[in-house]
């Protein structure tokens, strides 16, 4: 194993010695458009970082210092590290006037690299892990957790799936991995200290770099932010989504029913119907709250030439969405984010779109006030969502709502909340009849596809989906569960 790892390091070092002859931003980014990209991309990356004013920052793979000087302006101290001597010396020549920066030539995989445990507030790397083997990534992740203070953060950004820079290369040893590899490695990191306390990494965010989406229609530049937390800290709802309701196999089962790219009622058919009501125009910006695996976003971007930002709390959903985006060349970016905690500048979006998602949100009035701020004047919000009939629910329905953690309202009350948030021209339609028609159609198609479904999944999966659809039909036919469509505009 040691011999294999040594060979990997030799290959990567040779590769970067070759590409470090010209110590320019174009050489470091391996892209002829680097200077223009850097102007847009660097501020974006820096804006994603957690607060680090006056704190200790470890910059791994610092290169010629594109980020070193920026970090030094706010940090208490920066340790900038790179394994190519000429590169780190160039960094020092550029940023050596910052007295709070220490420059070291070292390989992050080397056991000779000694960094004190729990000494760092922020570990920052930009294009590093893709130059390490799988085992080296796993080992470095464990070391990072040790170096990090409790409550500290790790930020890293990688090229996934494929190359994005246009520089010619004789050979390319870069590992263009699927994003879920990195998510899995860091999510599974656990550390126990000498006192028996257990720590792990909690995912704060995961998203595409928007500059690459806008300039290259390229979703493969992905960054992650993790925080070191006590393992007893409850990450409740996200954990429920990814481990229970939206496990990878569960998502694929739903997609089989709803149609390729979709995990919401009616799939492409209801998407076409509802999107038509938005009267989208080229260049408009759309926020999709609870974007799932991205089918609706791809549809809007492809057919109406709009820019779409899709957010979802489920890591698994966003992982699938990113994979589905590869090669599509649409202006769609995805992010793991909690819509109740996310902030955008006022007047950012022309449309906010959400399909069967806000049922998870307990404080809808606060979210709708945020929607109102984020929309431009004249902007539109369109929401489809599960609702309930007025009055007290039956014991069975109340138990279902509790078990799922839903917050349901009757259609009129839902519309009123949008009006109270400031929206004008609020349309609140009870679409329960349509919901039942769609459920019946989906159930019929599923039963027809039974043998193939069981072959691809299992009989247990089939039975679970069928019973779930039949239960929804029972609840809707009794009048208890409703489905609403809501459209409103900002004055």
PDB file of C-alpha atoms in Angstrom, residues 264-265 270-271 273-278 286-291 300 339 350-361 363-372 374-375 379-387 407-421 423-432 434-435 482-490:
ATOM      1  CA  UNK A 264     -43.074  15.408  -6.828  1.00  0.00           C
ATOM      2  CA  UNK A 265     -46.704  14.837  -7.785  1.00  0.00           C
ATOM      3  CA  UNK A 270     -47.830  18.982 -13.669  1.00  0.00           C
ATOM      4  CA  UNK A 271     -44.479  20.737 -14.082  1.00  0.00           C
ATOM      5  CA  UNK A 273     -48.822  22.908 -16.557  1.00  0.00           C
ATOM      6  CA  UNK A 274     -47.643  24.958 -13.588  1.00  0.00           C
ATOM      7  CA  UNK A 275     -44.554  26.458 -15.216  1.00  0.00           C
ATOM      8  CA  UNK A 276     -46.698  27.707 -18.089  1.00  0.00           C
ATOM      9  CA  UNK A 277     -48.483  29.941 -15.569  1.00  0.00           C
ATOM     10  CA  UNK A 278     -45.191  31.677 -14.729  1.00  0.00           C
ATOM     11  CA  UNK A 286     -35.697  31.367 -10.578  1.00  0.00           C
ATOM     12  CA  UNK A 287     -35.294  29.970  -7.049  1.00  0.00           C
ATOM     13  CA  UNK A 288     -36.593  26.409  -6.643  1.00  0.00           C
ATOM     14  CA  UNK A 289     -37.155  25.654  -2.956  1.00  0.00           C
ATOM     15  CA  UNK A 290     -37.051  21.899  -2.367  1.00  0.00           C
ATOM     16  CA  UNK A 291     -35.673  21.210  -5.838  1.00  0.00           C
ATOM     17  CA  UNK A 300     -37.238  25.537 -16.982  1.00  0.00           C
ATOM     18  CA  UNK A 339     -34.649  27.518   3.234  1.00  0.00           C
ATOM     19  CA  UNK A 350     -38.086  36.904 -10.680  1.00  0.00           C
ATOM     20  CA  UNK A 351     -39.767  33.652  -9.609  1.00  0.00           C
ATOM     21  CA  UNK A 352     -39.810  31.457  -6.515  1.00  0.00           C
ATOM     22  CA  UNK A 353     -41.081  27.965  -7.261  1.00  0.00           C
ATOM     23  CA  UNK A 354     -41.725  25.147  -4.800  1.00  0.00           C
ATOM     24  CA  UNK A 355     -43.325  21.745  -5.280  1.00  0.00           C
ATOM     25  CA  UNK A 356     -44.701  19.749  -2.328  1.00  0.00           C
ATOM     26  CA  UNK A 357     -41.950  20.895   0.026  1.00  0.00           C
ATOM     27  CA  UNK A 358     -43.210  23.610   2.347  1.00  0.00           C
ATOM     28  CA  UNK A 359     -45.367  21.051   4.193  1.00  0.00           C
ATOM     29  CA  UNK A 360     -42.097  20.340   6.084  1.00  0.00           C
ATOM     30  CA  UNK A 361     -41.814  23.978   7.295  1.00  0.00           C
ATOM     31  CA  UNK A 363     -43.112  28.622  10.456  1.00  0.00           C
ATOM     32  CA  UNK A 364     -44.578  29.283   7.022  1.00  0.00           C
ATOM     33  CA  UNK A 365     -45.384  32.981   7.660  1.00  0.00           C
ATOM     34  CA  UNK A 366     -41.689  33.737   8.313  1.00  0.00           C
ATOM     35  CA  UNK A 367     -40.646  31.840   5.167  1.00  0.00           C
ATOM     36  CA  UNK A 368     -43.238  33.653   3.046  1.00  0.00           C
ATOM     37  CA  UNK A 369     -41.948  37.012   4.339  1.00  0.00           C
ATOM     38  CA  UNK A 370     -38.472  35.939   3.199  1.00  0.00           C
ATOM     39  CA  UNK A 371     -39.864  34.950  -0.199  1.00  0.00           C
ATOM     40  CA  UNK A 372     -41.425  38.407  -0.494  1.00  0.00           C
ATOM     41  CA  UNK A 374     -36.141  37.856  -2.164  1.00  0.00           C
ATOM     42  CA  UNK A 375     -38.519  38.486  -5.080  1.00  0.00           C
ATOM     43  CA  UNK A 379     -42.100  38.765  -9.208  1.00  0.00           C
ATOM     44  CA  UNK A 380     -44.179  35.598  -8.810  1.00  0.00           C
ATOM     45  CA  UNK A 381     -44.274  32.793  -6.277  1.00  0.00           C
ATOM     46  CA  UNK A 382     -45.806  29.439  -7.264  1.00  0.00           C
ATOM     47  CA  UNK A 383     -46.272  26.674  -4.707  1.00  0.00           C
ATOM     48  CA  UNK A 384     -47.962  23.306  -4.784  1.00  0.00           C
ATOM     49  CA  UNK A 385     -48.332  21.650  -1.407  1.00  0.00           C
ATOM     50  CA  UNK A 386     -50.128  19.132   0.726  1.00  0.00           C
ATOM     51  CA  UNK A 387     -53.004  20.644   2.686  1.00  0.00           C
ATOM     52  CA  UNK A 407     -47.338  21.255   9.108  1.00  0.00           C
ATOM     53  CA  UNK A 408     -50.570  21.264   7.099  1.00  0.00           C
ATOM     54  CA  UNK A 409     -53.229  23.954   6.649  1.00  0.00           C
ATOM     55  CA  UNK A 410     -56.437  24.152   4.681  1.00  0.00           C
ATOM     56  CA  UNK A 411     -56.182  25.800   1.281  1.00  0.00           C
ATOM     57  CA  UNK A 412     -57.824  29.104   2.204  1.00  0.00           C
ATOM     58  CA  UNK A 413     -55.657  29.559   5.309  1.00  0.00           C
ATOM     59  CA  UNK A 414     -52.534  28.783   3.262  1.00  0.00           C
ATOM     60  CA  UNK A 415     -53.439  31.488   0.762  1.00  0.00           C
ATOM     61  CA  UNK A 416     -54.144  33.909   3.601  1.00  0.00           C
ATOM     62  CA  UNK A 417     -50.607  33.411   4.935  1.00  0.00           C
ATOM     63  CA  UNK A 418     -49.227  34.516   1.574  1.00  0.00           C
ATOM     64  CA  UNK A 419     -51.461  37.580   1.636  1.00  0.00           C
ATOM     65  CA  UNK A 420     -50.385  38.404   5.181  1.00  0.00           C
ATOM     66  CA  UNK A 421     -46.741  38.244   4.046  1.00  0.00           C
ATOM     67  CA  UNK A 423     -48.259  39.268  -1.577  1.00  0.00           C
ATOM     68  CA  UNK A 424     -50.862  40.608  -3.968  1.00  0.00           C
ATOM     69  CA  UNK A 425     -53.247  38.828  -6.352  1.00  0.00           C
ATOM     70  CA  UNK A 426     -53.107  35.629  -4.294  1.00  0.00           C
ATOM     71  CA  UNK A 427     -54.685  32.631  -6.037  1.00  0.00           C
ATOM     72  CA  UNK A 428     -55.362  29.647  -3.749  1.00  0.00           C
ATOM     73  CA  UNK A 429     -56.815  26.686  -5.650  1.00  0.00           C
ATOM     74  CA  UNK A 430     -57.910  23.349  -4.209  1.00  0.00           C
ATOM     75  CA  UNK A 431     -56.433  20.834  -6.673  1.00  0.00           C
ATOM     76  CA  UNK A 432     -57.400  17.701  -4.724  1.00  0.00           C
ATOM     77  CA  UNK A 434     -56.355  16.567  -9.866  1.00  0.00           C
ATOM     78  CA  UNK A 435     -54.178  15.069  -7.116  1.00  0.00           C
ATOM     79  CA  UNK A 482     -56.034  18.119   0.219  1.00  0.00           C
ATOM     80  CA  UNK A 483     -53.647  19.437  -2.422  1.00  0.00           C
ATOM     81  CA  UNK A 484     -53.309  23.129  -3.079  1.00  0.00           C
ATOM     82  CA  UNK A 485     -51.854  25.310  -5.829  1.00  0.00           C
ATOM     83  CA  UNK A 486     -50.880  28.836  -4.821  1.00  0.00           C
ATOM     84  CA  UNK A 487     -49.790  31.697  -7.067  1.00  0.00           C
ATOM     85  CA  UNK A 488     -49.072  35.200  -5.798  1.00  0.00           C
ATOM     86  CA  UNK A 489     -47.250  38.320  -6.935  1.00  0.00           C
ATOM     87  CA  UNK A 490     -45.127  40.940  -5.271  1.00  0.00           C
TER      88      UNK A 490
END
